[in-house]
Amino acid sequence: MRSHYCGQLNTDLVEQTVTLCGWVNKRRDLGGLIFIDMRDRSGLVQVVFDPDLHELFETANKLRQEFCIRLVGTVRARPEHQINATMATGAVEVMATELEIISRSEPLPIDFNQQVSEEQRLRYRYLDLRRPQMSHHLQFRAQVTSTVRRFLDEQGFLDIETPMLTRATPEGARDYLVPSRTHKGKFFALPQSPQLFKQLLMMSGFDRYYQIVKCFRDEDLRADRQPEFTQIDIETSFMSADQVMAVTETMVRQLFAQLLQVELGDFPRMTWHEAMRRYGSDKPDLRNPLELVDVADLLQDVEFKVFSGPANDPNGRVVALKVPSKAEAISRKNIDEYTQYVGVYGAKGLAWMKVNDRAAGRDGIQSPVLKFIPDAALHGILERTDAQDGDIIFFGADNALVVAEAMGALRLKLGQDHGLVSDAWRPLWVVDFPMFEHHEGRWHAIHHPFTAPVNVTPEQLQADPGNALSNAYDMVLNGVEVGGGSVRIHRHEMQQAVFNILGIDEEEATEKFGFLLEALKYGTPPHAGLAFGLDRLVMLMVGAQSIREVIAFPKTTTAACVMTDAPGVANPEALAELNVAVTVKEQD
């Protein structure tokens, strides 16, 4: 039906006849002439209708926004003073000779020239996706996936599908369950990731696997989470962690170079402990120059229990966070707002100190807690933070986890509020995560129970799980974890040791992972892998604020689709066939 896309037209096609199909983006009637901006997925082009062509002009006079049309016309160069530099096709226009209205559009239920709520956009997503910005996002996403496929194909990876109907995998979220009609009372689970299957593929000898795959997690949603999301899933055998990191880093560098013309360079590496110490986060945003500085040793003997309590607690932490040259800009009202902000993360307060004149010593410092801090401690804090005149220092003192979360979040907010965050791309690898964390009286895997520890025997691991490091690695970009992976356990004895630490007895392990444990007995190769969040990666690359902006038909924050009104109520016959009953509590 068409010879060209609208966005392809340029001065090389002047005097040529073209056939275009698309939508009326805008119509302008200047009395003697009718102009429209015609749109398809490639972009816009201006079309002109000559009043001397009476029948054509009369048809053009009926055009309204979002009419779907087909037209034939001649490309001509615009006069120099009429060139539209804001349009890719702004140097040309099409003089129409034929026009067909394929289908008319009723007045739109939403006006994209006005502020439109996200719910309205999702309700009429098929209209929202016509917008050039959304069209660009999805076309860019397609370029990302095709570039990834080409790269991995060239590296010898095989694209292999894994099942959607499977057993639950321990990924830390609730599973979406699918009742079985043929096995009454039993359920499939939609995969939170293909973790176990990709490990089995390595045990099967396929060596290098990848898949761009849907995953499902029933968890509370936010800007970078969806109940169904897409992973670039990668697994290898006979490759070390360094080799997996090298090949995937190369892939991401090529993505940015080819699609954004951005050279990321080599990615630095940072241990988990260093990231938590300096930034209070295992996904630090290195564009922000602010850092946490430990000062607990300077405050152990002060009378102020808010400081001395955590300073003397093995599980406590006291940190200082200096904001250069912002003492005057940050008012008492601002400080109160920041105090409320850290309270959301469990902090009980926010001490602060303004350095008005460091050379004046104590007299040059303004702080409500100054009277509790001896001269030696004050001098140590100023030295360690390298405080200068005009700086303000915030303090966090509490349980180490609370301090990391509260002060890490405050660091990000201060950076954003005061324009300290650069516009550079700052990737890094975070490595050497703890193998386990202990809470509620038991050990939990930081990643998943198939992650291998670093340089320990099963006996050593069980004797001291709290100090074990996992052979895991996360790729972080501008404060967002875009990918994570690990070396996997490939020996039955080590897998059993991990299960023992996690309190998974033999019966539970056999019930949940019997097939994997059985497979580990038959010559399992060493293997490792990594999964990228495709949605998050594309979100960052296009500069969007939510992964919903780069997914064609996303769910709302309540995990619903307002366009199709899903989830819906199942009919009683279907439920009966599945042997499933629905009970409704009175409060519901």
Coordinates of C-alpha atoms in Angstrom, one line a residue:
M1 CA 0.0 0.0 0.0
R2 CA 2.9 2.4 0.6
S3 CA 6.2 3.1 -1.2
H4 CA 7.9 5.0 1.6
Y5 CA 7.6 5.8 5.3
C6 CA 6.9 9.4 6.3
G7 CA 10.1 9.8 8.2
Q8 CA 12.2 8.6 5.3
L9 CA 11.5 11.5 3.0
N10 CA 14.3 13.9 2.3
T11 CA 15.8 16.1 -0.4
D12 CA 17.1 13.1 -2.3
L13 CA 13.5 12.3 -3.2
V14 CA 12.5 15.7 -4.6
E15 CA 10.3 15.4 -7.7
Q16 CA 9.6 11.7 -7.0
T17 CA 6.1 10.4 -6.5
V18 CA 5.5 8.6 -3.2
T19 CA 2.7 6.7 -1.6
L20 CA 2.3 7.1 2.2
C21 CA 0.0 5.4 4.8
G22 CA -0.5 6.7 8.3
W23 CA -2.5 9.0 10.5
V24 CA -3.4 12.7 10.5
N25 CA -1.3 14.1 13.4
K26 CA -2.4 17.7 12.9
R27 CA -4.5 19.6 10.3
R28 CA -4.2 23.3 9.5
D29 CA -6.6 25.2 7.2
L30 CA -5.0 28.4 6.0
G31 CA -8.0 29.3 3.8
G32 CA -6.4 28.8 0.4
L33 CA -4.4 25.8 1.4
I34 CA -4.9 22.8 3.7
F35 CA -1.8 21.4 5.4
I36 CA -1.6 18.2 7.5
D37 CA 1.3 16.6 9.4
M38 CA 1.1 13.0 8.5
R39 CA 2.5 10.4 10.9
D40 CA 3.6 6.8 10.9
R41 CA 6.0 4.9 13.1
S42 CA 9.0 6.5 11.4
G43 CA 8.0 10.1 12.0
L44 CA 6.1 13.1 10.5
V45 CA 6.0 14.8 7.1
Q46 CA 4.1 17.9 6.0
V47 CA 1.5 17.3 3.3
V48 CA 0.0 20.1 1.2
F49 CA -3.4 20.0 -0.6
D50 CA -3.9 22.3 -3.6
P51 CA -7.4 24.0 -3.8
D52 CA -7.2 23.7 -7.6
L53 CA -7.7 19.9 -7.3
H54 CA -11.3 20.4 -6.2
E55 CA -12.3 16.8 -5.4
L56 CA -9.0 16.1 -3.6
F57 CA -9.4 19.4 -1.6
E58 CA -12.9 18.6 -0.6
T59 CA -11.8 15.2 0.7
A60 CA -8.9 16.8 2.6
N61 CA -11.3 19.3 4.1
K62 CA -13.0 16.3 5.9
L63 CA -9.7 15.2 7.6
R64 CA -9.5 15.3 11.3
Q65 CA -6.9 14.2 13.9
E66 CA -6.2 10.5 13.9
F67 CA -8.0 9.7 10.6
C68 CA -6.2 6.8 9.0
I69 CA -5.3 7.7 5.4
R70 CA -3.4 6.7 2.3
L71 CA -2.2 9.4 -0.1
V72 CA -0.1 9.8 -3.2
G73 CA 2.0 12.9 -3.8
T74 CA 5.1 14.5 -5.1
V75 CA 8.0 15.3 -2.9
R76 CA 9.2 18.9 -3.2
A77 CA 11.8 21.0 -1.4
R78 CA 10.5 23.7 1.0
P79 CA 11.7 27.2 0.4
E80 CA 14.6 28.0 2.6
H81 CA 12.7 30.3 4.9
Q82 CA 10.0 27.6 5.5
I83 CA 12.4 24.8 6.5
N84 CA 11.4 23.3 9.8
A85 CA 14.6 22.4 11.6
T86 CA 12.6 20.6 14.4
M87 CA 11.4 17.9 12.0
A88 CA 13.7 15.3 10.5
T89 CA 11.7 15.8 7.2
G90 CA 11.5 19.5 7.7
A91 CA 13.4 20.3 4.4
V92 CA 10.7 18.7 2.2
E93 CA 6.9 18.5 1.9
V94 CA 4.5 16.4 -0.1
M95 CA 2.1 17.9 -2.7
A96 CA -0.8 15.5 -2.6
T97 CA -2.4 14.2 -5.8
E98 CA -4.5 11.4 -4.4
L99 CA -6.1 10.9 -1.0
E100 CA -8.0 7.9 0.5
I101 CA -9.6 8.0 3.9
I102 CA -9.1 4.4 5.1
S103 CA -11.0 4.9 8.4
R104 CA -12.3 7.8 10.4
S105 CA -11.6 8.6 14.0
E106 CA -14.1 9.8 16.5
P107 CA -13.0 12.6 18.8
L108 CA -10.2 11.2 21.0
P109 CA -11.1 10.3 24.6
I110 CA -7.8 11.8 25.7
D111 CA -6.0 15.0 24.7
F112 CA -2.3 14.6 24.6
N113 CA -1.9 18.3 24.4
Q114 CA -3.1 18.4 28.0
Q115 CA -1.8 16.7 31.2
V116 CA -3.0 13.1 31.0
S117 CA -3.0 10.8 34.0
E118 CA -1.0 7.5 33.7
E119 CA -4.3 5.6 34.3
Q120 CA -5.9 7.3 31.3
R121 CA -2.8 6.6 29.2
L122 CA -2.9 2.9 30.1
R123 CA -6.7 2.7 29.6
Y124 CA -6.3 3.9 26.0
R125 CA -2.8 2.5 25.5
Y126 CA -3.4 1.8 21.8
L127 CA -3.7 5.6 21.4
D128 CA -0.9 6.4 23.8
L129 CA 1.4 4.2 21.7
R130 CA 0.8 6.4 18.6
R131 CA 2.6 9.2 20.3
P132 CA 6.1 9.7 18.7
Q133 CA 7.8 9.4 22.1
M134 CA 6.2 6.0 22.9
S135 CA 6.8 4.8 19.3
H136 CA 10.5 5.8 19.7
H137 CA 10.8 3.9 23.0
L138 CA 9.4 0.6 21.6
Q139 CA 11.4 0.9 18.4
F140 CA 14.5 1.5 20.5
R141 CA 13.7 -1.5 22.6
A142 CA 13.5 -3.6 19.4
Q143 CA 16.9 -2.3 18.4
V144 CA 18.3 -3.3 21.8
T145 CA 17.0 -6.8 21.6
S146 CA 18.2 -7.3 18.0
T147 CA 21.6 -6.0 18.9
V148 CA 21.8 -8.3 21.9
R149 CA 20.8 -11.3 19.8
R150 CA 23.4 -10.5 17.1
F151 CA 26.1 -10.1 19.7
L152 CA 25.3 -13.3 21.6
D153 CA 24.9 -15.3 18.4
E154 CA 28.3 -14.2 17.3
Q155 CA 29.7 -15.3 20.6
G156 CA 28.4 -18.8 20.1
F157 CA 25.4 -18.6 22.5
L158 CA 22.3 -20.7 21.7
D159 CA 18.8 -19.2 22.0
I160 CA 16.9 -22.0 23.9
E161 CA 13.4 -21.7 25.3
T162 CA 12.5 -22.9 28.8
P163 CA 9.0 -23.7 30.1
M164 CA 6.5 -21.2 31.3
L165 CA 4.5 -23.8 33.3
T166 CA 6.9 -25.1 35.9
R167 CA 7.5 -25.5 39.7
A168 CA 8.1 -22.6 42.0
T169 CA 11.7 -21.3 42.2
P170 CA 13.1 -19.5 45.2
E171 CA 13.6 -16.0 43.9
G172 CA 12.2 -14.1 46.9
A173 CA 8.8 -13.1 45.7
R174 CA 5.4 -14.8 45.6
D175 CA 4.7 -17.1 42.6
Y176 CA 1.9 -16.7 40.2
L177 CA 0.1 -20.1 40.3
V178 CA -1.8 -21.8 37.5
P179 CA -4.2 -24.6 38.5
S180 CA -3.9 -27.8 36.6
R181 CA -7.1 -29.3 35.0
T182 CA -5.6 -32.7 34.5
H183 CA -3.9 -33.0 38.0
K184 CA -6.7 -32.0 40.4
G185 CA -5.6 -29.9 43.3
K186 CA -2.1 -29.2 41.9
F187 CA -0.6 -26.0 40.5
F188 CA 2.0 -24.9 38.1
A189 CA 4.0 -21.8 38.9
L190 CA 5.0 -19.2 36.3
P191 CA 8.8 -18.8 36.4
Q192 CA 10.3 -16.0 38.4
S193 CA 13.4 -16.7 36.3
P194 CA 14.6 -19.7 34.2
Q195 CA 17.3 -20.3 36.9
L196 CA 17.0 -24.1 37.4
F197 CA 16.4 -24.8 33.7
K198 CA 19.4 -22.8 32.5
Q199 CA 21.6 -24.7 35.0
L200 CA 20.2 -28.0 33.7
L201 CA 21.0 -26.9 30.1
M202 CA 24.6 -26.4 31.2
M203 CA 24.5 -29.9 32.8
S204 CA 23.2 -31.1 29.4
G205 CA 26.3 -29.8 27.6
F206 CA 24.9 -26.8 25.7
D207 CA 27.8 -24.7 27.0
R208 CA 26.4 -21.2 26.1
Y209 CA 22.7 -20.4 26.4
Y210 CA 20.7 -17.2 26.2
Q211 CA 17.1 -16.3 26.1
I212 CA 15.1 -13.0 26.0
V213 CA 12.4 -14.3 28.3
K214 CA 9.3 -13.3 30.3
C215 CA 9.5 -13.7 34.1
F216 CA 6.8 -13.3 36.7
R217 CA 6.9 -12.1 40.3
D218 CA 3.9 -11.3 42.5
E219 CA 5.5 -8.5 44.5
D220 CA 4.7 -4.9 45.4
L221 CA 5.3 -2.7 42.4
R222 CA 7.3 0.5 41.8
A223 CA 8.7 2.4 38.9
D224 CA 11.2 -0.3 38.0
R225 CA 9.1 -3.3 38.8
Q226 CA 6.3 -5.1 36.9
P227 CA 4.5 -8.4 37.7
E228 CA 5.7 -9.6 34.3
F229 CA 9.0 -8.4 33.0
T230 CA 11.7 -9.4 30.5
Q231 CA 15.2 -10.7 31.2
I232 CA 18.2 -11.1 28.9
D233 CA 19.1 -14.5 30.5
I234 CA 22.6 -15.8 30.0
E235 CA 24.3 -19.0 31.2
T236 CA 27.7 -20.5 30.4
S237 CA 29.7 -23.5 31.4
F238 CA 33.5 -23.7 31.8
M239 CA 33.7 -20.0 32.2
S240 CA 34.9 -18.1 35.3
A241 CA 33.1 -15.1 36.9
D242 CA 35.7 -12.8 35.3
Q243 CA 35.0 -14.3 31.8
V244 CA 31.2 -13.9 32.2
M245 CA 31.7 -10.4 33.4
A246 CA 34.0 -9.6 30.5
V247 CA 31.7 -10.9 27.7
T248 CA 28.5 -9.2 29.2
E249 CA 30.4 -6.0 29.8
T250 CA 31.5 -6.0 26.2
M251 CA 27.9 -6.6 25.1
V252 CA 26.6 -3.6 27.1
R253 CA 29.5 -1.4 25.9
Q254 CA 28.6 -2.3 22.3
L255 CA 24.9 -1.5 22.9
F256 CA 25.7 2.0 24.1
A257 CA 28.3 2.6 21.3
Q258 CA 26.0 1.4 18.5
L259 CA 22.7 2.8 19.7
L260 CA 23.6 5.9 21.7
Q261 CA 27.1 6.7 20.3
V262 CA 28.3 6.6 24.0
E263 CA 31.7 5.0 25.0
L264 CA 31.3 3.6 28.5
G265 CA 35.0 2.4 28.8
D266 CA 36.0 -0.3 31.2
F267 CA 33.8 -0.8 34.2
P268 CA 35.4 -0.4 37.6
R269 CA 34.8 -3.0 40.3
M270 CA 33.8 -2.4 43.8
T271 CA 33.2 -4.9 46.6
W272 CA 29.9 -5.0 48.3
H273 CA 31.4 -3.9 51.6
E274 CA 33.1 -0.9 50.1
A275 CA 29.8 0.1 48.4
M276 CA 27.9 -0.1 51.6
R277 CA 30.6 1.7 53.5
R278 CA 31.0 4.6 51.1
Y279 CA 27.4 4.9 49.7
G280 CA 25.1 3.0 51.9
S281 CA 23.9 1.0 48.9
D282 CA 24.8 -2.1 46.9
K283 CA 23.9 -0.2 43.7
P284 CA 25.7 3.1 44.2
D285 CA 25.1 6.0 41.8
L286 CA 28.6 7.2 41.1
R287 CA 27.4 10.3 39.4
N288 CA 26.8 11.7 42.9
P289 CA 30.1 12.8 44.6
L290 CA 28.7 12.6 48.2
E291 CA 30.1 9.8 50.4
L292 CA 29.5 8.4 53.8
V293 CA 32.4 8.7 56.3
D294 CA 32.6 6.4 59.3
V295 CA 33.2 8.4 62.6
A296 CA 32.1 5.9 65.2
D297 CA 35.7 5.5 66.7
L298 CA 35.7 9.3 67.3
L299 CA 32.5 9.3 69.3
Q300 CA 32.7 6.2 71.5
D301 CA 33.4 8.2 74.6
V302 CA 31.0 11.1 74.2
E303 CA 28.2 11.6 76.7
F304 CA 25.6 11.9 74.0
K305 CA 24.0 8.4 73.9
V306 CA 22.6 9.0 70.4
F307 CA 26.2 8.8 69.2
S308 CA 28.0 6.7 71.8
G309 CA 25.4 4.0 71.9
P310 CA 25.7 2.9 68.2
A311 CA 29.5 3.8 68.3
N312 CA 30.0 1.1 70.9
D313 CA 27.6 -1.4 69.5
P314 CA 29.2 -4.1 67.2
N315 CA 26.0 -3.9 65.1
G316 CA 25.9 -0.1 65.1
R317 CA 27.3 2.5 62.9
V318 CA 27.9 6.3 63.0
V319 CA 28.6 8.1 59.8
A320 CA 29.1 11.7 58.6
L321 CA 27.8 13.0 55.2
K322 CA 29.4 16.2 54.1
V323 CA 27.6 18.4 51.5
P324 CA 30.2 20.9 50.2
S325 CA 29.3 24.7 50.1
K326 CA 25.6 24.2 51.0
A327 CA 25.5 25.4 54.6
E328 CA 23.9 28.6 53.7
A329 CA 21.6 27.0 51.0
I330 CA 20.2 24.4 53.4
S331 CA 17.8 26.2 55.9
R332 CA 16.5 24.9 59.2
K333 CA 13.2 24.2 57.4
N334 CA 15.1 22.1 54.8
I335 CA 16.8 20.2 57.7
D336 CA 13.5 19.4 59.2
E337 CA 12.3 18.1 55.9
Y338 CA 15.4 15.9 55.6
T339 CA 14.8 14.6 59.1
Q340 CA 11.3 13.5 58.1
Y341 CA 12.7 11.9 55.0
V342 CA 15.2 9.7 56.8
G343 CA 12.6 8.8 59.3
V344 CA 10.8 6.8 56.5
Y345 CA 13.9 4.6 56.6
G346 CA 13.8 4.0 60.3
A347 CA 16.2 6.8 61.4
K348 CA 15.2 8.4 64.8
G349 CA 16.6 11.8 63.9
L350 CA 19.2 13.7 61.9
A351 CA 22.0 15.5 63.6
W352 CA 23.8 18.2 61.6
M353 CA 26.7 20.6 61.8
K354 CA 27.4 23.8 59.7
V355 CA 31.0 24.8 59.3
N356 CA 30.9 28.6 59.1
D357 CA 34.6 29.3 60.0
R358 CA 36.8 26.3 60.5
A359 CA 39.8 28.3 61.5
A360 CA 37.8 29.7 64.5
G361 CA 37.5 26.2 65.9
R362 CA 34.4 25.5 68.0
D363 CA 33.3 29.1 67.7
G364 CA 33.0 28.7 63.9
I365 CA 30.7 25.7 64.1
Q366 CA 26.9 25.8 64.3
S367 CA 25.2 22.7 65.5
P368 CA 22.5 21.7 68.1
V369 CA 24.8 18.8 69.2
L370 CA 28.0 20.7 69.4
K371 CA 28.0 20.9 73.2
F372 CA 28.1 17.1 73.4
I373 CA 31.2 16.7 71.2
P374 CA 34.6 17.3 72.7
D375 CA 37.3 19.2 70.9
A376 CA 39.3 16.2 70.0
A377 CA 36.3 14.4 68.4
L378 CA 35.2 17.7 66.7
H379 CA 38.7 18.1 65.2
G380 CA 38.7 14.5 64.1
I381 CA 35.3 14.8 62.3
L382 CA 36.4 18.0 60.5
E383 CA 39.7 16.4 59.5
R384 CA 38.2 13.1 58.3
T385 CA 35.4 14.7 56.3
D386 CA 37.8 17.4 55.0
A387 CA 35.3 20.0 55.9
Q388 CA 35.7 23.5 54.6
D389 CA 34.0 26.8 55.3
G390 CA 30.4 26.8 54.0
D391 CA 30.0 23.0 54.3
I392 CA 27.2 21.2 56.1
I393 CA 27.7 17.8 57.7
F394 CA 24.8 15.4 58.5
F395 CA 25.1 12.5 60.9
G396 CA 23.5 9.1 61.0
A397 CA 23.8 6.9 64.1
D398 CA 21.8 3.7 64.6
N399 CA 21.8 0.0 63.7
A400 CA 24.2 -0.4 60.7
L401 CA 21.3 -1.4 58.4
V402 CA 19.2 1.6 59.3
V403 CA 22.2 3.9 58.8
A404 CA 23.0 2.5 55.4
E405 CA 19.4 2.8 54.2
A406 CA 18.6 6.2 55.7
M407 CA 21.9 7.9 54.9
G408 CA 22.2 6.2 51.5
A409 CA 18.8 7.6 50.6
L410 CA 19.6 11.0 52.0
R411 CA 22.8 11.1 50.0
L412 CA 20.8 10.5 46.8
K413 CA 18.2 13.1 47.7
L414 CA 20.8 15.8 48.6
G415 CA 22.5 15.1 45.3
Q416 CA 19.3 15.6 43.4
D417 CA 18.1 18.6 45.4
H418 CA 21.3 20.6 45.0
G419 CA 22.3 19.7 41.5
L420 CA 25.3 17.6 42.4
V421 CA 24.6 14.7 40.1
S422 CA 26.4 14.7 36.8
D423 CA 24.9 13.7 33.5
A424 CA 27.6 11.2 32.8
W425 CA 27.1 7.4 32.4
R426 CA 28.8 5.7 35.4
P427 CA 28.7 1.9 35.3
L428 CA 30.4 -0.4 37.7
W429 CA 30.5 -4.0 38.9
V430 CA 29.7 -4.8 42.5
V431 CA 31.3 -8.0 43.6
D432 CA 32.0 -10.1 46.7
F433 CA 28.6 -10.1 48.2
P434 CA 28.0 -11.8 51.6
M435 CA 26.8 -15.3 51.0
F436 CA 24.1 -15.1 53.7
E437 CA 22.2 -12.6 55.9
H438 CA 20.8 -13.5 59.3
H439 CA 17.4 -12.3 60.4
E440 CA 14.4 -13.6 62.2
G441 CA 16.6 -16.3 63.8
R442 CA 17.8 -18.0 60.6
W443 CA 20.1 -17.6 57.6
H444 CA 18.8 -16.4 54.2
A445 CA 20.6 -16.5 50.9
I446 CA 21.5 -13.0 49.6
H447 CA 21.0 -14.0 46.0
H448 CA 19.6 -17.5 45.7
P449 CA 20.6 -20.9 47.1
F450 CA 22.4 -22.1 44.0
T451 CA 25.1 -19.3 44.2
A452 CA 28.6 -20.7 44.9
P453 CA 30.7 -19.4 47.8
V454 CA 34.2 -18.2 47.2
N455 CA 37.1 -20.5 48.1
V456 CA 35.6 -22.5 51.0
T457 CA 34.8 -26.2 51.5
P458 CA 31.3 -27.3 52.5
E459 CA 32.6 -27.9 56.0
Q460 CA 34.2 -24.5 56.3
L461 CA 31.0 -22.9 54.9
Q462 CA 28.8 -24.6 57.5
A463 CA 31.2 -23.7 60.3
D464 CA 31.2 -20.0 59.5
P465 CA 28.4 -18.9 57.2
G466 CA 28.3 -15.3 58.4
N467 CA 31.8 -14.5 56.9
A468 CA 31.4 -16.4 53.6
L469 CA 31.4 -14.4 50.4
S470 CA 29.4 -15.4 47.4
N471 CA 30.9 -15.6 43.9
A472 CA 28.3 -13.2 42.7
Y473 CA 28.4 -9.9 40.7
D474 CA 25.9 -7.2 39.9
M475 CA 26.2 -4.7 37.0
V476 CA 25.1 -1.2 38.2
L477 CA 24.5 1.8 36.0
N478 CA 23.7 5.2 37.4
G479 CA 22.4 3.7 40.6
V480 CA 20.3 1.1 39.0
E481 CA 21.0 -2.6 39.1
V482 CA 20.7 -3.6 35.4
G483 CA 22.0 -7.1 35.7
G484 CA 23.1 -9.7 38.3
G485 CA 24.5 -13.1 38.3
S486 CA 26.9 -15.6 39.9
V487 CA 28.9 -18.7 39.6
R488 CA 26.6 -21.6 40.4
I489 CA 27.2 -24.6 42.7
H490 CA 28.1 -27.6 40.6
R491 CA 28.8 -30.2 43.4
H492 CA 26.2 -32.0 45.3
E493 CA 28.0 -31.8 48.6
M494 CA 28.2 -28.0 48.4
Q495 CA 24.6 -27.6 47.4
Q496 CA 23.6 -29.8 50.4
A497 CA 25.7 -27.7 52.7
V498 CA 23.9 -24.5 51.6
F499 CA 20.5 -26.1 52.1
N500 CA 21.6 -27.2 55.6
I501 CA 22.6 -23.6 56.5
L502 CA 19.3 -22.3 55.1
G503 CA 17.3 -24.8 57.2
I504 CA 16.1 -26.7 54.1
D505 CA 16.0 -30.3 55.2
E506 CA 16.4 -33.3 53.0
E507 CA 12.7 -33.9 52.5
E508 CA 12.0 -30.2 51.5
A509 CA 15.1 -30.1 49.3
T510 CA 14.0 -33.3 47.5
E511 CA 10.4 -32.0 47.1
K512 CA 11.4 -28.6 45.7
F513 CA 14.7 -29.3 43.9
G514 CA 15.0 -33.1 43.7
F515 CA 15.5 -33.1 39.9
L516 CA 18.4 -30.5 40.3
L517 CA 20.0 -32.4 43.1
E518 CA 19.8 -35.6 41.1
A519 CA 21.4 -33.9 38.1
L520 CA 24.3 -32.7 40.2
K521 CA 25.4 -36.3 40.7
Y522 CA 26.1 -36.9 37.0
G523 CA 29.2 -35.0 36.0
T524 CA 28.1 -31.4 36.3
P525 CA 30.4 -28.8 34.7
P526 CA 31.3 -25.6 36.5
H527 CA 28.9 -23.0 35.3
A528 CA 28.0 -19.3 35.7
G529 CA 25.5 -16.9 34.4
L530 CA 23.9 -13.5 34.5
A531 CA 20.5 -12.0 33.8
F532 CA 19.8 -8.4 32.7
G533 CA 16.6 -6.6 33.3
L534 CA 15.8 -5.6 29.7
D535 CA 13.0 -3.2 30.8
R536 CA 15.3 -1.4 33.2
L537 CA 18.2 -1.2 30.7
V538 CA 16.0 0.3 28.0
M539 CA 14.4 2.7 30.5
L540 CA 17.8 4.1 31.3
M541 CA 19.0 4.3 27.7
V542 CA 15.9 6.3 26.6
G543 CA 15.9 8.5 29.7
A544 CA 12.5 7.3 30.9
Q545 CA 11.5 7.5 34.6
S546 CA 9.5 4.2 34.7
I547 CA 9.8 0.8 33.0
R548 CA 6.1 1.3 32.1
E549 CA 7.3 3.8 29.5
V550 CA 9.2 1.1 27.6
I551 CA 6.7 -1.8 27.8
A552 CA 3.9 -1.9 25.2
F553 CA 1.1 -3.0 27.6
P554 CA 2.2 -2.7 31.2
K555 CA 0.3 -3.2 34.4
T556 CA -0.5 -0.4 36.8
T557 CA 1.0 -0.2 40.3
T558 CA -1.8 -2.4 41.5
A559 CA -0.8 -5.1 39.0
A560 CA -3.9 -4.6 36.9
C561 CA -4.5 -3.8 33.2
V562 CA -7.1 -1.1 33.0
M563 CA -7.4 -1.4 29.2
T564 CA -8.6 -5.1 29.3
D565 CA -9.9 -4.9 32.8
A566 CA -7.6 -7.8 33.9
P567 CA -7.5 -9.7 36.2
G568 CA -11.2 -10.7 35.8
V569 CA -13.6 -13.1 37.3
A570 CA -13.5 -16.7 36.1
N571 CA -16.8 -18.3 35.1
P572 CA -18.0 -21.0 37.5
E573 CA -17.8 -23.7 34.9
A574 CA -14.1 -23.1 34.4
L575 CA -13.4 -23.1 38.1
A576 CA -15.4 -26.3 38.6
E577 CA -13.4 -28.0 35.9
L578 CA -10.2 -26.9 37.6
N579 CA -11.5 -28.1 41.0
V580 CA -10.9 -24.5 42.3
A581 CA -13.4 -22.7 44.6
V582 CA -13.4 -18.9 45.3
T583 CA -14.2 -17.8 48.8
V584 CA -14.9 -14.1 49.7
K585 CA -14.2 -12.8 53.2
E586 CA -16.8 -10.3 54.5
Q587 CA -14.4 -7.4 54.7
D588 CA -13.6 -7.9 51.0

